[in-house]
PDB file of C-alpha atoms in Angstrom:
ATOM      1  CA  MET A   1      17.032  -2.545  -6.349  1.00 64.00           C
ATOM      2  CA  GLY A   2      17.657  -1.319  -2.270  1.00 86.00           C
ATOM      3  CA  ASP A   3      14.894  -1.526   0.340  1.00 88.00           C
ATOM      4  CA  GLN A   4      14.308   1.938   0.792  1.00 91.00           C
ATOM      5  CA  GLN A   5      14.029   2.823  -3.487  1.00 93.00           C
ATOM      6  CA  ARG A   6      11.208  -0.660  -3.587  1.00 93.00           C
ATOM      7  CA  LEU A   7       9.433   0.843  -0.576  1.00 93.00           C
ATOM      8  CA  HIS A   8       9.230   4.316  -2.038  1.00 94.00           C
ATOM      9  CA  ASP A   9       8.370   2.671  -5.490  1.00 96.00           C
ATOM     10  CA  LEU A  10       5.878   0.983  -3.472  1.00 95.00           C
ATOM     11  CA  ARG A  11       4.511   4.138  -1.675  1.00 95.00           C
ATOM     12  CA  GLN A  12       4.102   5.939  -5.052  1.00 96.00           C
ATOM     13  CA  GLN A  13       2.527   3.237  -6.280  1.00 96.00           C
ATOM     14  CA  ALA A  14      -0.079   3.060  -3.334  1.00 96.00           C
ATOM     15  CA  HIS A  15      -0.477   6.659  -3.769  1.00 95.00           C
ATOM     16  CA  ASP A  16      -1.602   6.540  -7.526  1.00 96.00           C
ATOM     17  CA  ALA A  17      -4.000   3.971  -6.492  1.00 96.00           C
ATOM     18  CA  GLY A  18      -5.771   6.580  -4.084  1.00 96.00           C
ATOM     19  CA  ILE A  19      -4.474   5.130  -0.893  1.00 94.00           C
ATOM     20  CA  GLU A  20      -3.664   8.211   0.614  1.00 91.00           C
ATOM     21  CA  GLY A  21      -1.186   8.203   4.497  1.00 88.00           C
ATOM     22  CA  ASN A  22       0.351   5.110   3.371  1.00 88.00           C
ATOM     23  CA  SER A  23       3.948   6.876   4.642  1.00 88.00           C
ATOM     24  CA  LYS A  24       3.278   5.033   7.711  1.00 89.00           C
ATOM     25  CA  MET A  25       2.676   1.176   6.406  1.00 93.00           C
ATOM     26  CA  THR A  26       5.141  -1.504   5.999  1.00 93.00           C
ATOM     27  CA  GLU A  27       5.420  -2.955   2.818  1.00 94.00           C
ATOM     28  CA  GLN A  28       3.667  -6.215   3.467  1.00 95.00           C
ATOM     29  CA  GLN A  29       0.824  -3.821   3.718  1.00 95.00           C
ATOM     30  CA  LEU A  30       1.478  -1.826   0.926  1.00 96.00           C
ATOM     31  CA  ARG A  31       1.950  -4.754  -1.060  1.00 96.00           C
ATOM     32  CA  GLU A  32      -1.729  -6.458   0.660  1.00 96.00           C
ATOM     33  CA  ALA A  33      -3.494  -2.831   0.039  1.00 96.00           C
ATOM     34  CA  LEU A  34      -2.524  -2.516  -3.398  1.00 97.00           C
ATOM     35  CA  ARG A  35      -3.490  -6.264  -4.324  1.00 97.00           C
ATOM     36  CA  LYS A  36      -6.263  -5.525  -2.990  1.00 96.00           C
ATOM     37  CA  VAL A  37      -6.938  -2.369  -5.117  1.00 97.00           C
ATOM     38  CA  GLY A  38      -6.045  -4.614  -7.802  1.00 96.00           C
ATOM     39  CA  LYS A  39      -8.679  -6.663  -7.513  1.00 96.00           C
ATOM     40  CA  GLY A  40     -11.409  -3.698  -7.269  1.00 96.00           C
ATOM     41  CA  GLU A  41     -11.542  -2.492  -3.461  1.00 96.00           C
ATOM     42  CA  ARG A  42     -12.160   0.597  -2.362  1.00 96.00           C
ATOM     43  CA  PRO A  43      -8.823   2.531  -1.338  1.00 95.00           C
ATOM     44  CA  GLU A  44      -9.578   3.338   1.905  1.00 94.00           C
ATOM     45  CA  MET A  45     -10.973  -0.383   2.494  1.00 94.00           C
ATOM     46  CA  ALA A  46      -8.106  -1.916   1.611  1.00 95.00           C
ATOM     47  CA  LYS A  47      -5.616   0.298   3.598  1.00 93.00           C
ATOM     48  CA  GLN A  48      -7.906  -0.420   6.500  1.00 93.00           C
ATOM     49  CA  GLU A  49      -7.535  -4.609   6.117  1.00 92.00           C
ATOM     50  CA  ALA A  50      -4.234  -4.395   5.395  1.00 92.00           C
ATOM     51  CA  LYS A  51      -3.443  -2.619   8.668  1.00 86.00           C
ATOM     52  CA  ARG A  52      -5.358  -5.034  10.627  1.00 86.00           C
TER      53      ARG A  52
END
């Protein structure tokens, strides 16, 4: 899978998880935020912490 497709898929997963405004997040930030949401953290907090 190409880098662009992988990033698109991550962004779609983040959107589905409720992480809004994720288009400016890096792949690493998206993965971190999705991991946090998977552990029960609120999407807004997961996004904020991943962008630090």
